[in-house]
Short mmCIF file of C-alpha atoms in Angstrom, two decimals:
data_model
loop_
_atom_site.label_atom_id
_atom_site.label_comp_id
_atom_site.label_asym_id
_atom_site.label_seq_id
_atom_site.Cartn_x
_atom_site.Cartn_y
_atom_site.Cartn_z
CA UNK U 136 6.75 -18.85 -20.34
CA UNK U 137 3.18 -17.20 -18.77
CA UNK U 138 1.29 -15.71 -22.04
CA UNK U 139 -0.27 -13.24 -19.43
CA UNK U 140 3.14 -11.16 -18.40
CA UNK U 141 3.46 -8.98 -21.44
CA UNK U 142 0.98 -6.53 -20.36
CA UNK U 143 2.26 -6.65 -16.91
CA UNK U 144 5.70 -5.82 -18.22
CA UNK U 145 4.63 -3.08 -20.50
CA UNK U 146 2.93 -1.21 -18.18
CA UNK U 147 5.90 -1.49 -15.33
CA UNK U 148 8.26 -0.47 -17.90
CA UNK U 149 6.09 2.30 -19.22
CA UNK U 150 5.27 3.61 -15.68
CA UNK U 151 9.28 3.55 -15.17
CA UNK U 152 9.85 5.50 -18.42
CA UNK U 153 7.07 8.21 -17.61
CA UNK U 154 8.94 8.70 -14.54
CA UNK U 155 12.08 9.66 -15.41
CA UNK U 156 11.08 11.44 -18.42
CA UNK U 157 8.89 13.71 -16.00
CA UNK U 158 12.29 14.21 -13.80
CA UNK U 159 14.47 15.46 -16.55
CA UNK U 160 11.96 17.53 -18.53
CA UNK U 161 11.43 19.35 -14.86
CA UNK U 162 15.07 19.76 -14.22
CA UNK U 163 15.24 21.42 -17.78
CA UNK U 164 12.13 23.25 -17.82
CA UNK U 165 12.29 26.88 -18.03
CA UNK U 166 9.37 29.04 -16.67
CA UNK U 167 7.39 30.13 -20.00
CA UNK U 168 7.70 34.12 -19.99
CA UNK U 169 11.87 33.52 -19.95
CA UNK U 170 12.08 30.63 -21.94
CA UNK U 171 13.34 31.01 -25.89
CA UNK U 172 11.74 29.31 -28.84
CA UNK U 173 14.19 26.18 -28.29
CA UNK U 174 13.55 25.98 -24.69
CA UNK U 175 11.38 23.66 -22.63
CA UNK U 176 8.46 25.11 -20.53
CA UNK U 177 5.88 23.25 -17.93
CA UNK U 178 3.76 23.36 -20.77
CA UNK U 179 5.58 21.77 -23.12
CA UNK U 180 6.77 19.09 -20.01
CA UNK U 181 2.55 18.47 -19.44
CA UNK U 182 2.28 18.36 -23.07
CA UNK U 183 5.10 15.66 -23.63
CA UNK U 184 3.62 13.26 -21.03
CA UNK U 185 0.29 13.71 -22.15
CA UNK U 186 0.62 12.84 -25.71
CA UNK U 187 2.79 9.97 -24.46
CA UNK U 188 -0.07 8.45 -21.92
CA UNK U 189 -2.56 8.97 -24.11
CA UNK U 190 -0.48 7.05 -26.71
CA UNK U 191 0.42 4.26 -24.29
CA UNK U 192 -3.10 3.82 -23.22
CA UNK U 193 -4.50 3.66 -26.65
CA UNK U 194 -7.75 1.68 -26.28
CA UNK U 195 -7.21 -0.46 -29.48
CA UNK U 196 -3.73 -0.51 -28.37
CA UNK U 197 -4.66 -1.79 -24.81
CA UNK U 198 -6.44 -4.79 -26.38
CA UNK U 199 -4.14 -6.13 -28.50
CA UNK U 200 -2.09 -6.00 -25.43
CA UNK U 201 -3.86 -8.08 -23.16
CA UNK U 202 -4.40 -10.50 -25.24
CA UNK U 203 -2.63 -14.06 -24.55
CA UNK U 204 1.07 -14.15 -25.72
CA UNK U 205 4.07 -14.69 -25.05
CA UNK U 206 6.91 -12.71 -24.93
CA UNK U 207 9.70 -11.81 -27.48
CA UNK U 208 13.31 -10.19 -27.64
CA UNK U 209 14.57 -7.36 -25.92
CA UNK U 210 15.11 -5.84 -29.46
CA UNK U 211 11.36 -5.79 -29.92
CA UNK U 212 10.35 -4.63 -27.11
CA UNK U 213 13.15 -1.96 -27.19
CA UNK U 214 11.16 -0.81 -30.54
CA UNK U 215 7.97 -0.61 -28.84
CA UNK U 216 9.03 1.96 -26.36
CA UNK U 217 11.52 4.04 -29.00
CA UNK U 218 8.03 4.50 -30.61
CA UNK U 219 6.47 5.33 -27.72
CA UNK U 220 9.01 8.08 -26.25
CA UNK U 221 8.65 9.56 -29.80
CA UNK U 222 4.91 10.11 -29.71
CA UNK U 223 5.00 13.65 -28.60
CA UNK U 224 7.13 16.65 -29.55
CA UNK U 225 9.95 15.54 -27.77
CA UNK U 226 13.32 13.67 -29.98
CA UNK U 227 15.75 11.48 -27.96
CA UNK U 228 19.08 10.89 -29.91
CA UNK U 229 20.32 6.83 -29.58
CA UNK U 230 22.22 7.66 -26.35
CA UNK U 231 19.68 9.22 -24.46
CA UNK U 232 17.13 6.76 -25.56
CA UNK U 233 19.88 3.87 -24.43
CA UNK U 234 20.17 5.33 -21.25
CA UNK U 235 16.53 6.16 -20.63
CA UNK U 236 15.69 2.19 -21.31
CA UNK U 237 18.87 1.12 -19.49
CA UNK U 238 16.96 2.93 -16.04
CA UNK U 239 13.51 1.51 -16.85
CA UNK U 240 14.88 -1.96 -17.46
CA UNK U 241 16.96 -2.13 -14.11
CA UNK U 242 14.37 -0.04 -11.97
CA UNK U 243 11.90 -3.01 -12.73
CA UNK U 244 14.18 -5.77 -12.61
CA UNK U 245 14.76 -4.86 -9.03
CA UNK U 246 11.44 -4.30 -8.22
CA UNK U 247 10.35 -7.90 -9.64
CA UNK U 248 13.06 -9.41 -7.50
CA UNK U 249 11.98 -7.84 -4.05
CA UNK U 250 8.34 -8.31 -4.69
CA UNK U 251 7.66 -10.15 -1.27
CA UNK U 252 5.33 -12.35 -3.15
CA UNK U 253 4.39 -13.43 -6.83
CA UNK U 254 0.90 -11.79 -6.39
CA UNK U 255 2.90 -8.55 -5.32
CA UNK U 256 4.10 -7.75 -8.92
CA UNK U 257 0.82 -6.70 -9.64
CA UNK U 258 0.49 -4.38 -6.96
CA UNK U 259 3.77 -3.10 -8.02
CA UNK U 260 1.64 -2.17 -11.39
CA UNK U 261 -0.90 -0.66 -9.66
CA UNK U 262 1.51 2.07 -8.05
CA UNK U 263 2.54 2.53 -11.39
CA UNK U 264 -0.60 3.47 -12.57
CA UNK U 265 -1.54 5.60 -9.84
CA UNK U 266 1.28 7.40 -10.27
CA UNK U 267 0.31 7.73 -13.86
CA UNK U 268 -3.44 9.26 -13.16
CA UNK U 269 -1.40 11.96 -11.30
CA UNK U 270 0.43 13.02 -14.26
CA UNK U 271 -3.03 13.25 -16.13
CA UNK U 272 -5.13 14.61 -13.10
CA UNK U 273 -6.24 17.73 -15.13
CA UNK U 274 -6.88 15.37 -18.32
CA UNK U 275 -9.98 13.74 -17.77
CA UNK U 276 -10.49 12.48 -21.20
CA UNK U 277 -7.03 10.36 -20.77
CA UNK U 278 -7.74 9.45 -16.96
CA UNK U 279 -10.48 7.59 -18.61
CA UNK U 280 -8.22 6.11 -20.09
CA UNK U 281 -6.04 4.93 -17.78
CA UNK U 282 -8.68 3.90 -15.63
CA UNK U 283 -9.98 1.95 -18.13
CA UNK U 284 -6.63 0.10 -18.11
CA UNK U 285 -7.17 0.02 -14.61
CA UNK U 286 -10.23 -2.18 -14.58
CA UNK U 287 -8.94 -4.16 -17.22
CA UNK U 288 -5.81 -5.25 -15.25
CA UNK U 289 -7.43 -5.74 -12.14
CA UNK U 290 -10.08 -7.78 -14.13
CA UNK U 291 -7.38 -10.09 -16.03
CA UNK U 292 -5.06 -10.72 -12.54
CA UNK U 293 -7.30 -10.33 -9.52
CA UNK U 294 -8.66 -14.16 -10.24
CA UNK U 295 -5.50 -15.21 -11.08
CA UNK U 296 -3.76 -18.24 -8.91
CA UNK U 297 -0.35 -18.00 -6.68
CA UNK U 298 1.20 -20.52 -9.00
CA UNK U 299 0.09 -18.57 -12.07
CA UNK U 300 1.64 -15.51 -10.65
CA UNK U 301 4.69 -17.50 -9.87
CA UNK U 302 5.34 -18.37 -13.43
CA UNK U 303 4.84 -14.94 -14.50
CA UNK U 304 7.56 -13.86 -12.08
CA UNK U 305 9.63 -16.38 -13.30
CA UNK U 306 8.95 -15.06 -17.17
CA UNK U 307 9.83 -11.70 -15.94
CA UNK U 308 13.14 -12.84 -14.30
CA UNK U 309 14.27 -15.20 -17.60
CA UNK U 310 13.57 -12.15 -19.64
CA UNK U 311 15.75 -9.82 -17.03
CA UNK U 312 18.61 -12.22 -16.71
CA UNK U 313 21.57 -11.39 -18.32
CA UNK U 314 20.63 -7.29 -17.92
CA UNK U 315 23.27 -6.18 -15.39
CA UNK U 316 23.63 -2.26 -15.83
CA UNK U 317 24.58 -0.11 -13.29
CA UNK U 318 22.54 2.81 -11.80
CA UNK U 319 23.87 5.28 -9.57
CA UNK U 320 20.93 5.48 -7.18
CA UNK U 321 21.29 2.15 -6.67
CA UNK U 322 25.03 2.21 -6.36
CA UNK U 323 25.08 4.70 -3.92
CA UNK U 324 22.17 3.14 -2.21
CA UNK U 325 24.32 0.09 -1.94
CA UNK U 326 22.02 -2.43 -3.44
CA UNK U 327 23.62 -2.47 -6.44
CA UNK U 328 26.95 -4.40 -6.48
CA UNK U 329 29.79 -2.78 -8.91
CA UNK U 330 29.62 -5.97 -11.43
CA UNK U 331 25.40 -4.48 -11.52
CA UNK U 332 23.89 -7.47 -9.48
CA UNK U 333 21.63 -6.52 -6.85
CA UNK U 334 22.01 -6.78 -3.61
CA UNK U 335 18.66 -8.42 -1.57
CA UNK U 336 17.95 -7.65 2.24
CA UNK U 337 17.62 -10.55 4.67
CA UNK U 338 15.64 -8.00 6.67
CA UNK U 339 11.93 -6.91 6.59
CA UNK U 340 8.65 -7.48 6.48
CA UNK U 341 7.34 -11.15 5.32
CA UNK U 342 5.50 -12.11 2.48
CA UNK U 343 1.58 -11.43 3.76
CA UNK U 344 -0.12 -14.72 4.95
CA UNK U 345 3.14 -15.88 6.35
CA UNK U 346 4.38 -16.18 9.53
CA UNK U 347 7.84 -14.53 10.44
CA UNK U 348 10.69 -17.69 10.68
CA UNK U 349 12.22 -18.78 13.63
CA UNK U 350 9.38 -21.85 14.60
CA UNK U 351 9.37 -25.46 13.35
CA UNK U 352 6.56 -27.47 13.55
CA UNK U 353 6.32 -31.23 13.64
CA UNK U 354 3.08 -33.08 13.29
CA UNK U 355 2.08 -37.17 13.84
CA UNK U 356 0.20 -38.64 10.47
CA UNK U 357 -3.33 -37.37 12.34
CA UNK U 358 -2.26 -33.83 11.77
CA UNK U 359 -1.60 -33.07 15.15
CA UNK U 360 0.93 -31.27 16.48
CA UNK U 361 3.93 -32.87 18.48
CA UNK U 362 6.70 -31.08 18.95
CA UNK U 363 7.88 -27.86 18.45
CA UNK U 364 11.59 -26.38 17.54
CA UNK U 365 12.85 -22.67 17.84
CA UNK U 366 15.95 -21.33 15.73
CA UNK U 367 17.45 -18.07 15.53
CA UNK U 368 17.74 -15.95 12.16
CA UNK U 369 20.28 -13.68 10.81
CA UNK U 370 17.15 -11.11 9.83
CA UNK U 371 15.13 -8.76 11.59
CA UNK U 372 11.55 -9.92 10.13
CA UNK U 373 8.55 -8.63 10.87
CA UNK U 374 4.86 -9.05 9.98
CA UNK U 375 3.33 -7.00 7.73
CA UNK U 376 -0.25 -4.84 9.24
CA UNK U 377 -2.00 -5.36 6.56
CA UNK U 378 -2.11 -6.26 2.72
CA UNK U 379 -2.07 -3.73 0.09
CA UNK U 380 -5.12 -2.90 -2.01
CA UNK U 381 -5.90 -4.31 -5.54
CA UNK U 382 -8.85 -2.07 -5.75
CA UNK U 383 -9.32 0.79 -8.01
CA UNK U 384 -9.05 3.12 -5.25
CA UNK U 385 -6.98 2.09 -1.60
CA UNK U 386 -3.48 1.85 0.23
CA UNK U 387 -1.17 -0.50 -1.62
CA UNK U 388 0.95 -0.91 1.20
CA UNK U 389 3.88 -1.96 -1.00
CA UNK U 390 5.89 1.16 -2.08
CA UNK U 391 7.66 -1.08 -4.95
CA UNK U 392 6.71 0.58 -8.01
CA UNK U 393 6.02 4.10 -6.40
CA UNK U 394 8.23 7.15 -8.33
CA UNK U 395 11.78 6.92 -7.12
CA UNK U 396 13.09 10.13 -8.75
CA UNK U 397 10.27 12.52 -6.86
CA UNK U 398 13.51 13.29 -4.91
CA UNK U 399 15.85 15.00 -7.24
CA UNK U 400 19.67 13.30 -7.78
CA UNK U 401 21.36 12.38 -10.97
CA UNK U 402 21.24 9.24 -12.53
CA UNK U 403 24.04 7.32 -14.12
CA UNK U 404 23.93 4.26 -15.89
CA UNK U 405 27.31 2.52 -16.66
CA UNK U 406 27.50 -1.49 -18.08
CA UNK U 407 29.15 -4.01 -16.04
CA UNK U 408 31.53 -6.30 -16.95
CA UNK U 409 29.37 -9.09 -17.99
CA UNK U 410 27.31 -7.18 -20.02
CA UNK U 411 30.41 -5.98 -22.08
CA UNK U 412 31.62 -9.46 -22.84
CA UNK U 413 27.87 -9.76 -23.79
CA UNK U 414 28.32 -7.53 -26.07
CA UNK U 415 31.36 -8.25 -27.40
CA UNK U 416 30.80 -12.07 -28.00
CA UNK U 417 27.93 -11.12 -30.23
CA UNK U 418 29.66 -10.73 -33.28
CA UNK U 419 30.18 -13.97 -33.09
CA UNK U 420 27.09 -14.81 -33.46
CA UNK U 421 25.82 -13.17 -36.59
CA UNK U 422 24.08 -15.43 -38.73
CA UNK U 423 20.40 -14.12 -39.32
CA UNK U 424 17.81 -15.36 -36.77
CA UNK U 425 15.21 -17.62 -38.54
CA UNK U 426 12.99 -16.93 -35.62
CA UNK U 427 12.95 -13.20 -36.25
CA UNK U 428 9.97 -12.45 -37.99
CA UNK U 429 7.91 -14.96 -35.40
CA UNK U 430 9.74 -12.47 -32.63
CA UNK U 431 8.00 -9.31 -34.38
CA UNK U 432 4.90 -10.76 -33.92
CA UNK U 433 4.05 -8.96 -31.01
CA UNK U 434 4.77 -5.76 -32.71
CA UNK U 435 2.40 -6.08 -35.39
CA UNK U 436 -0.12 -6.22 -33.40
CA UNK U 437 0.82 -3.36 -30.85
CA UNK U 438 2.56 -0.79 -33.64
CA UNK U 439 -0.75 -0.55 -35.56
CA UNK U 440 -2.17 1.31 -32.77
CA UNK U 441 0.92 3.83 -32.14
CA UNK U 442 1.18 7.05 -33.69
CA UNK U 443 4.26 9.04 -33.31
CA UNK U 444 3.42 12.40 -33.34
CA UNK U 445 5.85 14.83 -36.42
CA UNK U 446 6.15 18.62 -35.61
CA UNK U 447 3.29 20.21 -37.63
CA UNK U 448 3.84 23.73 -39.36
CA UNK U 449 6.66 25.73 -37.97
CA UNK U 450 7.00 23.69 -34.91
CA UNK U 451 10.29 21.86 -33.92
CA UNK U 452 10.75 19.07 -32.04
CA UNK U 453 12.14 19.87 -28.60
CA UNK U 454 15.81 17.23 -27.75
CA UNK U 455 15.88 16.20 -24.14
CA UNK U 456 19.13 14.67 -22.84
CA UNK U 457 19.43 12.01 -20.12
CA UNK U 458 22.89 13.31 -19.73
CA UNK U 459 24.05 16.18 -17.52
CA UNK U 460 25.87 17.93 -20.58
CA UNK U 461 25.70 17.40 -24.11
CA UNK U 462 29.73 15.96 -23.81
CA UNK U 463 28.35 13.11 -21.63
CA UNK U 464 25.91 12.17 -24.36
CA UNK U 465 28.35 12.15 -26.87
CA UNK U 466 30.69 10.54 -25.41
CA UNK U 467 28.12 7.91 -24.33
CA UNK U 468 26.92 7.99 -27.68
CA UNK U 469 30.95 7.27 -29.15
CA UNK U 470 31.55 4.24 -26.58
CA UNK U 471 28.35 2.71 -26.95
CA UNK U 472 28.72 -0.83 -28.41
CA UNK U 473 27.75 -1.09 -31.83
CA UNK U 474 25.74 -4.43 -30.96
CA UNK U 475 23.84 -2.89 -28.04
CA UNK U 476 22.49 -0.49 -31.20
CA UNK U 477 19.14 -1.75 -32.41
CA UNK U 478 19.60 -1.14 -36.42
CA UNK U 479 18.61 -4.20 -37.65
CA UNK U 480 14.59 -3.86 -37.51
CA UNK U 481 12.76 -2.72 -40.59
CA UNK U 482 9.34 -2.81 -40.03
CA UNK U 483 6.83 -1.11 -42.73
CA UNK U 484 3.26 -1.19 -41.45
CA UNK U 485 0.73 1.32 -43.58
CA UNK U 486 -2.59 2.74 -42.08
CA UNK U 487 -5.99 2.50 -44.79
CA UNK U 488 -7.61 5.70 -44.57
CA UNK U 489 -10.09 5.98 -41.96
CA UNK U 490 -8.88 3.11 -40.10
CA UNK U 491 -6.06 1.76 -38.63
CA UNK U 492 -4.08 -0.91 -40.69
CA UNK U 493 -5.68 -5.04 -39.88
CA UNK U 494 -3.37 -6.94 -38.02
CA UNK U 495 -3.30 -9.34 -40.79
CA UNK U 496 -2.03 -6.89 -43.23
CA UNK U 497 0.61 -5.80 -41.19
CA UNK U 498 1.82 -9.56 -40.31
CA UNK U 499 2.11 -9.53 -44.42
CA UNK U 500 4.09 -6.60 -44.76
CA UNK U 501 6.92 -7.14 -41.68
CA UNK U 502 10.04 -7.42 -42.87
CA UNK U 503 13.47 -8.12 -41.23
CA UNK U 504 16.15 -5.37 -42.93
CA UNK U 505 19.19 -7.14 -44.34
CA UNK U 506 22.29 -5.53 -43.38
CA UNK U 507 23.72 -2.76 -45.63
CA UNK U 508 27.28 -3.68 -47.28
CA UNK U 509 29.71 -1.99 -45.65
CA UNK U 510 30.78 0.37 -48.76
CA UNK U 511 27.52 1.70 -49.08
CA UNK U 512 28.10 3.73 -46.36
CA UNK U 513 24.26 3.97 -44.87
CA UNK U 514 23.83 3.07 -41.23
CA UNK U 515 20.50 3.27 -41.12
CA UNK U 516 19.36 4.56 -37.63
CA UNK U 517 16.33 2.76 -35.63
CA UNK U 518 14.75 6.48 -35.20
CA UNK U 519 14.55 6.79 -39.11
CA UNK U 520 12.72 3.53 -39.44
CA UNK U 521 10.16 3.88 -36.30
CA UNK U 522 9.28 7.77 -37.79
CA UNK U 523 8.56 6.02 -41.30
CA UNK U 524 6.26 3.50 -40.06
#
């Protein structure tokens, strides 16, 4: 496993996640002299993704990430982003927040797998971030910010090796594996199979640096060449014009990683097969994880430096649903499997006064929640725990 993909993946997932977030609070946005108390404006859309970017790029926050690590469950990193969609005025109930991670997981998962090349994954990031300065364009306190990131990323991966960004696709791919969940874009795009495996092209520009197949080569042991072979393909390949940017600033060529919702359609997310008998064989497998607390390691030292942000005064949180009616979201809500739930994280991290809390003293105070008896009747929901952190 690459100690240098976690950043890469938080950022992709986070750029996925301001994305679609920006989509729906759009398509429910209400221009501000008709809109009621309860009712979201552009204002309050500007103000949600704000508060959320400048949250994500949290300069403390931004170090811990890039520091060497590896990665850890899908339950943890799950947390990270409940946190993070909850740093703003805006409340997602469990099966709009299932949903919205469901799209960000599978949006990335496909864009790892066409990357032409390992190196491409970070230019994949890049249009990720551009697309973030956009939302912040009239922010220039947190477009510092993100180009702050900017640097740093470009910094960390620019010097990095082929093989090195090999392994970190790899990590990426492990950690995507068994995540099979069906999108309708994709669907109806037809890359998406109905069991949620994607479907790659044969077709299309090669990886840059490489030539486009169809010639064999044969050289003697002087290195010259002797012969040569032609075979036909079944794909129409062609040769890229250039290679995209990994400055601050330039063309990225790549449109992997670039906002796929900009055109408006609804999005459905529905699990396959395979990941219902995931699911379901999971109660067999109940025993507590002796690994658990080492898996929350990460999270100690990225939760410090989160905030999420309570309604102050007389001000209420504003509910956006990922659903097209409230029914949908209830019913999603209802047929949700109770495993796929993330419940069983209780993590209690304090901040001193005038500081954020040490990473040491939150490493003390992590704990893994026991699971309630069933008589007591208390389902604790993961929402309760991340707002009492």
């Amino acid at each position: 496993m690459s100690a240098r993909t976690l950043p890469l993946l938080f950022l992709n997932l986070g750029g996925e996640m301001l994305y679609i977030l920006d989509q729906r609070l759009r398509a429910q946005s209400i221009p501000g002299e008709k809109a009621r108390k309860d009712e979201w404006t552009d204002v309050d859309r500007k103000r949600v993704m704000n508060d959320i970017i400048t949250t994500m790029f949290n300069k403390k926050f931004m170090e811990e990430l890039f520091k060497l690590q590896d990665l850890y469950s899908k339950k943890a990193l799950r947390t990270v982003y409940d946190r993070l969609a909850h740093a703003s005025i805006m409340r997602l109930n469990q099966a709009s927040m299932d949903k919205l991670y469901d799209l960000m997981t599978m949006a990335f998962k496909y864009q790892v797998l066409l990357c032409p090349r390992p190196k491409d994954i970070l230019l994949v990031t890049l249009n990720h971030l551009d697309a973030i300065k956009d939302f912040v364009r009239d922010s220039p306190g947190i477009l510092n910010q993100v180009d702050e990131t900017f640097r740093q990323l470009i910094e960390t991966y620019s010097c990095l090796s082929d093989g090195e960004f090999q392994f970190i696709r790899q990590t990426l791919l492990i950690f995507f594996q068994d995540m099979h969940i069906r999108v309708s874009i994709f669907l109806k795009d037809k890359v998406q199979n109905s069991n949620g495996r994607f479907v790659l092209p044969i077709s299309g520009p090669v990886p840059w640096g490489t030539e486009v197949p169809g010639l064999i080569r044969m050289f003697n042991r002087n290195g010259d060449e002797v012969k040569r072979t032609e075979f036909s393909t079944d794909g129409n390949y062609v040769t890229p014009q250039r290679e995209g940017s990994f400055d601050l600033y330039g063309d990225r060529v790549l449109k992997l990683g670039t906002n796929m919702y900009s055109v408006s359609r609804p999005v459905e997310t529905h699990m396959s097969g395979s990941s219902k008998n995931l699911a379901s064989h999971a109660k067999e497998n109940i025993a507590p994880n002796p690994l658990a607390k080492e898996e929350l390691n990460f999270l100690a030292r990225l939760l410090g430096g989160l905030e999420v942000k309570k309604p102050g005064g007389s001000e209420t949180g504003f509910r956006l649903n990922l659903f097209t009616t409230d029914e949908e979201e209830e019913h999603a809500a209802l047929t949700r499997p109770e495993e796929l739930s993330y419940k069983v994280i209780n993590i209690e991290a304090t901040q001193e006064p005038g500081r954020r809390a040490e990473l040491s003293r939150i490493l003390g105070e992590l704990e893994v929640a026991e699971p309630r008896p069933a008589s007591s009747g208390k389902g604790e929901d993961l929402l309760a725990l991340m707002d009492g952190l």
